[in-house]
XYZ file of C-alpha atoms in Angstrom:
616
model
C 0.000 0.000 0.000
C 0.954 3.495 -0.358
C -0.024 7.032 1.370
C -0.594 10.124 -1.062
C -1.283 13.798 0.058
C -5.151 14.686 -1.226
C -5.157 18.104 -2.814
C -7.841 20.039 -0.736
C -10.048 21.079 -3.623
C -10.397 16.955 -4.263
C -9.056 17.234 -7.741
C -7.857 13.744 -7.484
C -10.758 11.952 -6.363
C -13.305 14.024 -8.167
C -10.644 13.036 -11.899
C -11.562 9.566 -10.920
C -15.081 9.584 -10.491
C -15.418 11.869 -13.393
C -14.698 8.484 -15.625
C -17.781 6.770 -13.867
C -20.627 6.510 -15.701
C -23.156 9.385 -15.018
C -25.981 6.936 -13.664
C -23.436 5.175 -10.799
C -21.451 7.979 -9.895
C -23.165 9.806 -7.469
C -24.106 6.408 -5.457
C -20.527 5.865 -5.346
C -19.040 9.372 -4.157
C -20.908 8.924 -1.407
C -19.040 5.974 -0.338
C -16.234 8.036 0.454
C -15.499 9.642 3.902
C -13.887 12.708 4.686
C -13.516 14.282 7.811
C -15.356 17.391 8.126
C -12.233 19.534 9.017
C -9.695 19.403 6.171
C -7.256 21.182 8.463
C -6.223 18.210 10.507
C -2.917 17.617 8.856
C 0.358 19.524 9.156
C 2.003 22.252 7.680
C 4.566 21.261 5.096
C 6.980 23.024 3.053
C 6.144 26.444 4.098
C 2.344 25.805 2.245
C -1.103 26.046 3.675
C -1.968 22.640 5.354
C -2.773 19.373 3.041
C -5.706 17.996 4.142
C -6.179 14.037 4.298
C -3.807 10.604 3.393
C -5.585 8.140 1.386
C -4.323 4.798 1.485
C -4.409 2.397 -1.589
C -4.757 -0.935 -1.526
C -3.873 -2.911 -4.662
C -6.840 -5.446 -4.648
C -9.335 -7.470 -7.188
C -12.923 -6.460 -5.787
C -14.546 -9.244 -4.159
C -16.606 -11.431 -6.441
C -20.407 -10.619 -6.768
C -19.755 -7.267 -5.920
C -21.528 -4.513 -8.442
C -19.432 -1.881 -9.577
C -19.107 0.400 -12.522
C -15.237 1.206 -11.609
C -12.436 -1.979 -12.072
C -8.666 -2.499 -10.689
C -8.137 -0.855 -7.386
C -10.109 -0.014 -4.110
C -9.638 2.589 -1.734
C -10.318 2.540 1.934
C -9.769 5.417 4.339
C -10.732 6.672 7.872
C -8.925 9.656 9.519
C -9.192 10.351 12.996
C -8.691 13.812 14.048
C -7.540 13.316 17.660
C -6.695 17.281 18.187
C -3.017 17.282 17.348
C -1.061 18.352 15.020
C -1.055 15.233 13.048
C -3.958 13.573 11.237
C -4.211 9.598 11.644
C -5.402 7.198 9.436
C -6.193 3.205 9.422
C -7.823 0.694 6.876
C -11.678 0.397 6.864
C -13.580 -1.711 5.159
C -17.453 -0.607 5.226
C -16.661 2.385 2.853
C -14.873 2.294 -0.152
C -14.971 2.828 -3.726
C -13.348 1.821 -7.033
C -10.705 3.986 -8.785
C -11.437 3.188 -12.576
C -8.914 2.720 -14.963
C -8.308 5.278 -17.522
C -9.738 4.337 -20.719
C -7.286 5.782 -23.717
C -10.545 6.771 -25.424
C -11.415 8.881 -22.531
C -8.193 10.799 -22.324
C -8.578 12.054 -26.321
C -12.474 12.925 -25.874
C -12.497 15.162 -22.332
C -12.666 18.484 -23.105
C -10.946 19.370 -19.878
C -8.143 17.622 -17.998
C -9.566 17.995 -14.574
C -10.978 20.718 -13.012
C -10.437 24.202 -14.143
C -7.200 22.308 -16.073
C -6.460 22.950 -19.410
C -8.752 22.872 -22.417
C -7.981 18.984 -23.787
C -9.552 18.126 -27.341
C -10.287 14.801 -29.526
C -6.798 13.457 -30.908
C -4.980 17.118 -30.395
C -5.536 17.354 -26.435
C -3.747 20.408 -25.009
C -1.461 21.033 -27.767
C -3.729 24.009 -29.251
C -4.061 25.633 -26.180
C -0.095 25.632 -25.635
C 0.277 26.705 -28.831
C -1.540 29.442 -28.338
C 0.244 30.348 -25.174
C 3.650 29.069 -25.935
C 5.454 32.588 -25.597
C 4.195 32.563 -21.952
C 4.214 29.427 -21.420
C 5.933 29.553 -18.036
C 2.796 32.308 -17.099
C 0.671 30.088 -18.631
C 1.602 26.838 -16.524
C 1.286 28.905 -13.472
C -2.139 30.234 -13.690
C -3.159 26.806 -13.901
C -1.426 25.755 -10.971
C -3.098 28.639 -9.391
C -6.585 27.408 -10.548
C -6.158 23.361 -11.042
C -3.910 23.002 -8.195
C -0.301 21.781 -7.900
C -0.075 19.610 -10.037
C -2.664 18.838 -13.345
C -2.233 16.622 -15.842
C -2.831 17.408 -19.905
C -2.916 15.365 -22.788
C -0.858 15.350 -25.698
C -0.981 13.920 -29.217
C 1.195 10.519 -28.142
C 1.292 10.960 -24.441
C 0.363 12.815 -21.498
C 2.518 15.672 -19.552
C 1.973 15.862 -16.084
C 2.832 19.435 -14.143
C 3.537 19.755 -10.527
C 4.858 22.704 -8.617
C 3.840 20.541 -4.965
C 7.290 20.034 -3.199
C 6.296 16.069 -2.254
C 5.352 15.132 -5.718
C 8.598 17.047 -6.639
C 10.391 14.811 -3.803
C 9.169 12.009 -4.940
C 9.746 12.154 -8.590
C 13.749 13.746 -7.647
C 14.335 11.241 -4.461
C 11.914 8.757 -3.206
C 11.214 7.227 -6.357
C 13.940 8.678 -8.572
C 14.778 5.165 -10.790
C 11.279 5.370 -12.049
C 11.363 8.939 -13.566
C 14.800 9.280 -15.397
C 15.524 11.382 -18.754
C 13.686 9.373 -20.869
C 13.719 8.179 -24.034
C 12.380 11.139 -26.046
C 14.223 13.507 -23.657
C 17.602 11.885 -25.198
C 16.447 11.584 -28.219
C 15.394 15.886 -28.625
C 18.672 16.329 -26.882
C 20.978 13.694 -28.681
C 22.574 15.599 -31.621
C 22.777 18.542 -29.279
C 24.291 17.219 -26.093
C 24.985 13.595 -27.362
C 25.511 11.266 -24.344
C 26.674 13.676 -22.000
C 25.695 13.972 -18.087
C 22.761 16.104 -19.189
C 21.252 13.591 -21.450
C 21.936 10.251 -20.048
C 20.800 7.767 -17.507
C 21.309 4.558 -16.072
C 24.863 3.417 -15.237
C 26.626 5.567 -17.764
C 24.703 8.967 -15.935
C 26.645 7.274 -12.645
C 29.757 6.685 -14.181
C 30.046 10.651 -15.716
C 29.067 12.054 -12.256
C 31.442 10.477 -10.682
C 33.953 11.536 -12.817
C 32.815 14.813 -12.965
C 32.227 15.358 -9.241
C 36.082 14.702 -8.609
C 36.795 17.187 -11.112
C 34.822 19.589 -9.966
C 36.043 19.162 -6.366
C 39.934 19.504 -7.326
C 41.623 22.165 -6.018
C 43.209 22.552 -9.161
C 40.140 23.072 -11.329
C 38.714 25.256 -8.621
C 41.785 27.612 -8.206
C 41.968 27.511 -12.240
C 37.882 29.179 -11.848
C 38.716 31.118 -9.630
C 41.813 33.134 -11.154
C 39.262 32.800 -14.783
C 36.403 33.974 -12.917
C 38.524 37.290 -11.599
C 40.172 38.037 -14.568
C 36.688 38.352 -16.494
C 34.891 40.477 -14.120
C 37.828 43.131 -13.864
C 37.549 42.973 -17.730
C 33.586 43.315 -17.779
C 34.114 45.794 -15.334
C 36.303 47.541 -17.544
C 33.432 47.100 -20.394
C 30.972 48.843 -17.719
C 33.460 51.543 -16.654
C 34.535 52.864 -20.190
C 30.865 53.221 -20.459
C 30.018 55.329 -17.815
C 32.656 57.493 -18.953
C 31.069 57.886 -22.354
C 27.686 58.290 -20.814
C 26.880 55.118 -23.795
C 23.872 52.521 -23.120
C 24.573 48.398 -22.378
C 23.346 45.593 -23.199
C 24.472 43.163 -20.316
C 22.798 40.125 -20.904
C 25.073 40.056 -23.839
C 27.946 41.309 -21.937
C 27.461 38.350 -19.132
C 26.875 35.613 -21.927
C 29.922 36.703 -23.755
C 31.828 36.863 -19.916
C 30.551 33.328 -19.189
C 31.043 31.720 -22.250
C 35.091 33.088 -22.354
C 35.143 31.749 -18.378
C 33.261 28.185 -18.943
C 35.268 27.380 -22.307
C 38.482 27.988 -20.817
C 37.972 26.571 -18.376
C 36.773 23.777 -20.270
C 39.088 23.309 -23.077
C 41.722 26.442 -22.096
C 40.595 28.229 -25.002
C 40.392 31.841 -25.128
C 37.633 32.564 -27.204
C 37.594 36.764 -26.411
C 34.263 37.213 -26.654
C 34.557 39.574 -23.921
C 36.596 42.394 -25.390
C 35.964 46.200 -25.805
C 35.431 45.554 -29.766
C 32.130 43.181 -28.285
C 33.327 41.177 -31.393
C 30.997 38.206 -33.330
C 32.068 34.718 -31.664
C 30.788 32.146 -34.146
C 30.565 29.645 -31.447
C 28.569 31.785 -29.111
C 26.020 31.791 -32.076
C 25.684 28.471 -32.764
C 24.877 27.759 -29.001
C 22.452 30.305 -28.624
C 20.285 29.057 -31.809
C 20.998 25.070 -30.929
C 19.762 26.202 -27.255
C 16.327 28.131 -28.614
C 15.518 25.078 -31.457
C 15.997 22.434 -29.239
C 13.440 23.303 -26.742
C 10.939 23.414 -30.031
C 11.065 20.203 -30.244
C 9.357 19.258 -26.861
C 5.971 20.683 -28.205
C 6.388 20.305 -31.710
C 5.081 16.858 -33.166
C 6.397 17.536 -36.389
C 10.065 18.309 -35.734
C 11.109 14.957 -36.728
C 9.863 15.766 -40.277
C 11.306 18.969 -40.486
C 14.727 16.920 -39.239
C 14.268 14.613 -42.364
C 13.555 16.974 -44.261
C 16.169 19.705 -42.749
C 14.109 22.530 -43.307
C 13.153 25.135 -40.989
C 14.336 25.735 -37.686
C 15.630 21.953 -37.445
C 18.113 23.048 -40.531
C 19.484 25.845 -38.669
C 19.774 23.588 -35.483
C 22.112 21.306 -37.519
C 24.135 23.594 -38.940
C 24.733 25.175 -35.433
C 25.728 21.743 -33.999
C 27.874 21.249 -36.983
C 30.026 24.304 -36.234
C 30.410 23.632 -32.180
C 31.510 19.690 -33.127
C 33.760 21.472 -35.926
C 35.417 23.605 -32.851
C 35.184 21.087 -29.901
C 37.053 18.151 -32.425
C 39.737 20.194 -33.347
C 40.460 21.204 -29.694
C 40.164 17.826 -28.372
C 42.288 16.550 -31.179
C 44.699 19.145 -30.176
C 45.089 18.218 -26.175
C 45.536 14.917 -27.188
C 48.648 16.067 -29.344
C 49.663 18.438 -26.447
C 49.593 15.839 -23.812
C 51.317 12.860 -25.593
C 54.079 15.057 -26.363
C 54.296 15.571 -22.610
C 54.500 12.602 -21.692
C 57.216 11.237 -24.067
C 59.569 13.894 -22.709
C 58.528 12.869 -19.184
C 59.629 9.281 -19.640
C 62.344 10.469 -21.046
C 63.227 12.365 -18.048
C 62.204 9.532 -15.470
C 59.490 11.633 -14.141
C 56.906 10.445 -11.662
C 53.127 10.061 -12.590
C 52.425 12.819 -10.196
C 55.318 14.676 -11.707
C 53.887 14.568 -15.290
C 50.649 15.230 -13.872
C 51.581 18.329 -12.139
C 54.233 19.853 -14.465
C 52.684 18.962 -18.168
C 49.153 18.225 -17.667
C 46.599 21.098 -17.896
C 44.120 22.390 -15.507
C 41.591 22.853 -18.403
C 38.338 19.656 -17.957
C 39.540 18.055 -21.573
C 43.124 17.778 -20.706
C 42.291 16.256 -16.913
C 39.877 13.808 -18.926
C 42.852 12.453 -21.101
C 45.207 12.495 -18.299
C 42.515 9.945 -15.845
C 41.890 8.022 -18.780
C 43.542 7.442 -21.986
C 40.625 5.457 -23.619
C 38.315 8.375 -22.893
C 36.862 8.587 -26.860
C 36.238 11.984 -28.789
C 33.276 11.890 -28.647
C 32.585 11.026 -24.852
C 34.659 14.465 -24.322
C 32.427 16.212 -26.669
C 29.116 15.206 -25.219
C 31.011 16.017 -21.689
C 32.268 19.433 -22.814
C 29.056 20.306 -24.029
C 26.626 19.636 -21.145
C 29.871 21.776 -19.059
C 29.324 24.784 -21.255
C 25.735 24.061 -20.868
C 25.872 23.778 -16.761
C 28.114 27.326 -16.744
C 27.507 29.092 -19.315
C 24.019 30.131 -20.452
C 22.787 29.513 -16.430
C 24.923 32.160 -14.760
C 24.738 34.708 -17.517
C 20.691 34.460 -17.031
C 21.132 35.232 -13.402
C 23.368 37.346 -13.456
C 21.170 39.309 -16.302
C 17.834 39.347 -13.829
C 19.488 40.117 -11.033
C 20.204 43.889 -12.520
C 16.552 43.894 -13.839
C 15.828 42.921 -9.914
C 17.858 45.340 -8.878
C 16.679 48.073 -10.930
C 12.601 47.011 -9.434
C 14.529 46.927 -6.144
C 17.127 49.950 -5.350
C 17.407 49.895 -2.085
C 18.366 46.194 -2.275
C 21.129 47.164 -4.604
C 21.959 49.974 -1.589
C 22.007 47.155 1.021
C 24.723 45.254 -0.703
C 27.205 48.673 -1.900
C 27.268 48.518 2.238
C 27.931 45.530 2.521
C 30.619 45.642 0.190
C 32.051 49.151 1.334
C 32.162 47.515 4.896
C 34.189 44.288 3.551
C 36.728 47.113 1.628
C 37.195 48.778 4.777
C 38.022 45.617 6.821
C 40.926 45.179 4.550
C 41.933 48.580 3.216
C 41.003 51.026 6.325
C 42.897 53.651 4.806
C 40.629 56.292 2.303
C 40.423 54.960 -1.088
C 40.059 57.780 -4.271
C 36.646 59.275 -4.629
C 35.689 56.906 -7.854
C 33.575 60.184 -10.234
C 36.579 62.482 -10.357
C 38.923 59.614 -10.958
C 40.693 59.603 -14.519
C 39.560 56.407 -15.527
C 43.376 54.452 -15.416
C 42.666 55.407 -11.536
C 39.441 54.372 -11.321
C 39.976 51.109 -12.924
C 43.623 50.559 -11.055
C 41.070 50.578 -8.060
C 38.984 48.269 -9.563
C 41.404 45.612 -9.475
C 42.479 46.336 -5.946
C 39.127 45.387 -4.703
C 39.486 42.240 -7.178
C 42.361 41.163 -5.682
C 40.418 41.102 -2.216
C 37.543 38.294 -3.667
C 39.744 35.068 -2.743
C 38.027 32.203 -2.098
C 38.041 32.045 1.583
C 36.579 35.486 1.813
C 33.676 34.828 -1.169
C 32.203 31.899 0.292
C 32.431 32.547 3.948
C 29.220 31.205 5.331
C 29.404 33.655 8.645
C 29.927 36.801 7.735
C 30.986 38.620 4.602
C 28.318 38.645 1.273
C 25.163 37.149 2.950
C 22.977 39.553 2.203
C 24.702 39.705 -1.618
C 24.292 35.631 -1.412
C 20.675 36.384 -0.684
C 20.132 38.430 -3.334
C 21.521 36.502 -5.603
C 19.049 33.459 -4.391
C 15.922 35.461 -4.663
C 16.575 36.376 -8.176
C 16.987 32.667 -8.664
C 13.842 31.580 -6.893
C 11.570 34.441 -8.966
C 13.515 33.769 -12.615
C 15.040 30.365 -11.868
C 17.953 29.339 -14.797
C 15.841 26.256 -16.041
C 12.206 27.371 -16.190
C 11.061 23.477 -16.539
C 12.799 20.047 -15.383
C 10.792 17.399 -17.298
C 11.458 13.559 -16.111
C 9.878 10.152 -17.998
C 7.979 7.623 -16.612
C 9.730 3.803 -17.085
C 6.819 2.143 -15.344
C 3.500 2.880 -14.421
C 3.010 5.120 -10.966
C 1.096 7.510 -8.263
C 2.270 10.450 -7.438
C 1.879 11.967 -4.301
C -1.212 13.987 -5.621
C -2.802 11.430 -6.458
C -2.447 11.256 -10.039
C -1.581 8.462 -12.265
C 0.874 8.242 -14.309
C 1.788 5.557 -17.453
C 4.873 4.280 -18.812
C 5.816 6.784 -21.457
C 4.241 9.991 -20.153
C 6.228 12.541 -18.928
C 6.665 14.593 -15.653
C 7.431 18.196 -15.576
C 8.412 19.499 -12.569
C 8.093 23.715 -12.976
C 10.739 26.407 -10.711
C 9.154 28.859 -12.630
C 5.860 28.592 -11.016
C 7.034 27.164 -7.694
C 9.164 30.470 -6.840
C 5.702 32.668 -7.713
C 2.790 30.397 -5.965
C 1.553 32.147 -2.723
C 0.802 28.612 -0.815
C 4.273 27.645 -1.026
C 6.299 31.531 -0.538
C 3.213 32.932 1.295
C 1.113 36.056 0.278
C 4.351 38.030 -0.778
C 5.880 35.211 -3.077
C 5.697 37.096 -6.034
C 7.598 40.364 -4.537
C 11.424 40.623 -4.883
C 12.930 40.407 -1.081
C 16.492 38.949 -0.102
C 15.320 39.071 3.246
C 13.241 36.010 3.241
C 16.293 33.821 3.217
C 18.129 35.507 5.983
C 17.883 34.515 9.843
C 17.289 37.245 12.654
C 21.554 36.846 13.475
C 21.505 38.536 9.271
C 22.877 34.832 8.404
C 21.330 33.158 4.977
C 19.693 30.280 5.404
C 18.678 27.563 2.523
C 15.042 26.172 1.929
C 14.184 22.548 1.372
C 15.341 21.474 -2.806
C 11.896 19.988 -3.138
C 10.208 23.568 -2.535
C 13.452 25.700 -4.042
C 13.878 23.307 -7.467
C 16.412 25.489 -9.239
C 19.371 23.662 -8.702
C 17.073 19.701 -8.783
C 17.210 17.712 -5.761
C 18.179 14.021 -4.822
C 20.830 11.747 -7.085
C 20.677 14.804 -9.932
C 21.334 17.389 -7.668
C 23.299 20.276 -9.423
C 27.067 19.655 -9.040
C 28.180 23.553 -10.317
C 26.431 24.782 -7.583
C 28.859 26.076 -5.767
C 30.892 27.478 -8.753
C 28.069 29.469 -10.030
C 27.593 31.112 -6.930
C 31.359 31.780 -6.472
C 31.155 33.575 -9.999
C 27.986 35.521 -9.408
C 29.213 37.182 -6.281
C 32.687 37.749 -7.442
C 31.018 38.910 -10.443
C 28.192 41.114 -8.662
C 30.574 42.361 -6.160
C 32.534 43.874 -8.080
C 30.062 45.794 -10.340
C 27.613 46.500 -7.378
C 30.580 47.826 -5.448
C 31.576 50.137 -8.211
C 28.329 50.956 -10.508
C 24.921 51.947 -10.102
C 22.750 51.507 -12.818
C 19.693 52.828 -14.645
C 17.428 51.272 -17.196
C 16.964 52.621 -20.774
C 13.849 54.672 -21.278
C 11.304 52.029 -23.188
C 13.085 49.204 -22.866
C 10.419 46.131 -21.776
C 11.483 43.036 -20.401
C 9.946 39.523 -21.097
C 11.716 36.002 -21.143
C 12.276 34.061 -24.075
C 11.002 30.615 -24.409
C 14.169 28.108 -24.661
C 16.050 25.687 -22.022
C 17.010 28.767 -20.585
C 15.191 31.331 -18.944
C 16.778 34.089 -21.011
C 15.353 37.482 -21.644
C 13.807 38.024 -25.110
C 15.047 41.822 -25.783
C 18.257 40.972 -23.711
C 18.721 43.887 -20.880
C 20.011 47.778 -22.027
C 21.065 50.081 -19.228
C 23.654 53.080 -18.201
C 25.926 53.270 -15.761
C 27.086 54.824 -13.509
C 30.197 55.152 -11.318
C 29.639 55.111 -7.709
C 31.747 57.464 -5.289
């Protein structure tokens, strides 16, 4: 048997008695018990109360018994005994039979559940999506507003399930997490794009990469090789803003940060230097290519025809493989390079008697490919491509979309972006007490000679101190994530058929779509003022941050998947942030409007233009 959280509006009893037929229905919802108070169970995640556990028991109805529903009974008593907690136990005078879900059914409904989605014969949802597809992340949450937190909608050749509830989200991440991995359709939208890498895969091979990559990750030499990359770029971008404000000349810094983290990610990755950061702002072919493979792919998830326009290679699926062509073009010859590079190495460190740890520290790289061929020489191209790829993808487009509505959430917000120039004026003056030049009548060789003297004060110790310095920039940072989180939807398959949490049934080959988007903006998980900008919701009474549970904040996944960059996208964003809230105050262009863009990425559509200006 198994215990499920009951949506207070009954969505998930009232979907299955909505199959019954119209003559036995009634007789049979009033089989079912519920206890008059729907307030009897606790609090969870920081949402109103749930009210009721069902259990189910998996059962063949006894024989002679007349019902219109088939396959499973439910039985339920809960006993409110004035506690916190809500008790339940098996009871056999009232019950009733969930029906199963007849495929006809799903194609003829003209609504998914209650106040759901229009469905329609053969097309289901996919008109209304359509429709809405430029908000679609808007779109999924006034449902979840309406529906509740989780609704199911049929497609063409399966059915999506959405959930913003934190247990379903649990249970999906965690709980059960070997039923709901990538998927087979997942891998294959994603396959030319990201191949096999440890975005796309599942299984033992999805183990074996994360391993791997978590060691990486966690080497102090790849770390202290970020670090010094992710220094060096801010001074530049700095320099970018800076030059600017002396010109009294617009930005645009979502391009500025995607150019920044696309230099810092692919040398880090490959030790490239691309310079697409530069004063010239210069065209980066590869940049290109991943910006229109990262908008066509996510087509393809509500497009039933891109398979056609793939055989046909017409359309957006033509440009899509000619951008994938160009970043396998790059990412070969690189890769085919290293290997050159580090066989040289070590035939003149055998021929110097050198020591493994000798050859790795002296002629090995800290770049990812290089470490890759070092650990293992049977490592194939094209396992380092896929690997490369899904890095860039992790680093690259995620932190340059934070970083991007974090200055549109400071601009909605100034006194936040006053709250952290103290912050950061108090960390200057714990290490440089002594007056510093007064930054608007510097030349600007002064200005930006200071610039790099607070640069030099970001090291690692001091950036991700967890007691004192940058919490309330930390914060910030967070609740721009939890409002415009970098991946707007996580969608999972099903291998084998389920119930969720909610209640809701799910088949082999559906998918699950789990939605940050709409879980940072719903009032019963954030409370009345979830859709208001505020750092101070994650910060104690001591002015300490403090986390929320993964299943509630789903930014950065939960469970086996959880993100591994973490912690080096944060150490970017602040050094990044510091430096340019420290330094610049900003203003946004007369007429500009933001919106988002619909692709993997929650980027925006018109990108973000503002002046600077230097701060004293």
């Amino acid at each position: 048997m198994q215990s499920m959280y009951l949506p207070g509006e009954r969505i998930a009893v009232q979907a299955h008695l909505n199959y019954a037929p119209s003559s036995s229905c009634n007789v049979w919802k009033d089989m079912l018990t519920l206890p008059s108070d729907l307030s009897s169970s606790t609090t969870r995640w920081g949402r109103p109360p749930r009210p009721l556990q069902l259990t189910i028991v998996n059962v063949t109805p006894n024989s002679g018994e007349s019902c219109p529903f088939s396959d499973t009974f439910i039985s339920t008593e809960v006993i409110n005994d004035g506690s916190s907690n809500a008790k339940e136990k098996q009871r056999k005078d009232t019950r009733f039979f969930v029906p199963a879900k007849p495929v006809w059914n799903s194609l003829m409904r003209t609504k998914t559940e209650a106040n759901g989605p229009n469905a329609w014969p053969v097309v289901g949802t996919l008109p209304e999506l359509w429709l809405n597809y430029d908000r679609m992340h808007d779109w999924l949450l006034e449902y979840f507003q309406k529906a509740g937190l989780t609704f199911a909608t049929p497609m063409p050749t399966n059915t999506y399930v959405y959930t913003a509830d934190p247990a379903v989200c649990e249970y999906i991440l965690k709980t059960n997490f070997a039923n709901y991995p990538k998927g087979e359709l997942f891998q294959e939208v994603l396959n030319e794009f990201l191949g096999d890498g440890i975005f796309n895969s599942d299984g033992e091979l999805w183990k074996k990469q994360r391993k791997l990559m978590q060691g990486e990750v966690q080497r102090k030499v790849l770390r202290d090789y970020s670090l010094v990359t992710y220094r060096e770029k801010a001074h530049l971008l700095a320099s970018i803003v800076s030059k600017a404000s002396y010109s009294a000349t617009s930005l645009e810094m979502q391009d500025l940060f995607k150019r920044m983290t696309l230099d810092t990610i692919v040398e880090v990755a490959t030790g490239v230097q691309l310079g697409a950061l530069s004063y010239e702002l210069p065209d980066v072919p590869f940049q290109s290519a991943f910006d229109e493979a990262n908008v066509n792919v996510h087509v393809r998830f509500v497009d039933p025809l891109w398979r056609v326009r793939r055989f046909l290679n017409i359309g957006i699926e033509a440009r899509f493989k000619d951008a994938v062509q160009y970043m396998d073009t790059f990412l070969y010859d690189v890769i085919r390079t290293r290997r050159r590079d580090i066989a040289q190495a070590k035939s003149r460190s055998k021929s110097s008697q050198s020591t493994k740890h000798e050859i790795e520290g002296e002629n090995t790289r800290p770049d990812l490919v290089s470490r890759y061929m070092f650990l293992d020489e049977s490592t194939t191209d094209k396992s380092i491509r896929d690997d490369v790829l899904s890095f860039v993808m992790a680093g690259r487009d995620s932190t340059s979309s934070v970083l991007a509505w974090f200055i549109h959430c400071l601009l909605s917000k100034p006194e936040v972006a006053e709250k952290i120039f103290d912050e950061l004026c108090a960390f200057e003056a714990r290490h440089q007490p002594t007056p510093t030049l007064n930054s608007v009548h510097a030349s600007e060789g002064e200005f930006n000679e200071h610039i790099q003297q607070f640069v030099d004060l970001l090291t690692f110790e001091e950036v991700t101190s967890t007691t004192s310095n940058f919490q309330y920039l930390h914060a910030a940072i967070t609740e721009t994530i939890r409002l415009y989180p970098v991946v707007p939807q996580d969608v999972k398959g099903v291998l084998e058929d389920d119930v969720l949490p909610s209640g809701h049934t799910v088949r082999k080959g559906d998918l699950v779509a789990f939605i940050p988007y709409a879980m940072g903006r719903l009032q019963d998980l954030w409370g009345p003022d979830a859709a208001e900008y505020r750092p101070e919701r994650w910060l104690n009474e001591a002015g300490a941050f403090e986390g929320a549970s993964p299943y509630k904040f789903t930014a950065f996944q939960a469970g086996p998947r959880s993100c591994l960059g973490k912690d080096a996208a944060y150490l970017q964003m602040k050094i990044v942030m510091a430096v340019l809230c420290r330094f610049f105050k900003f203003e946004s262009v007369p007429g500009h409007e933001i919106a988002y863009r619909m692709s993997a990425i929650l980027m925006m559509k018109d990108g973000m233009h503002i002046t600077a200006s230097r701060r004293a």
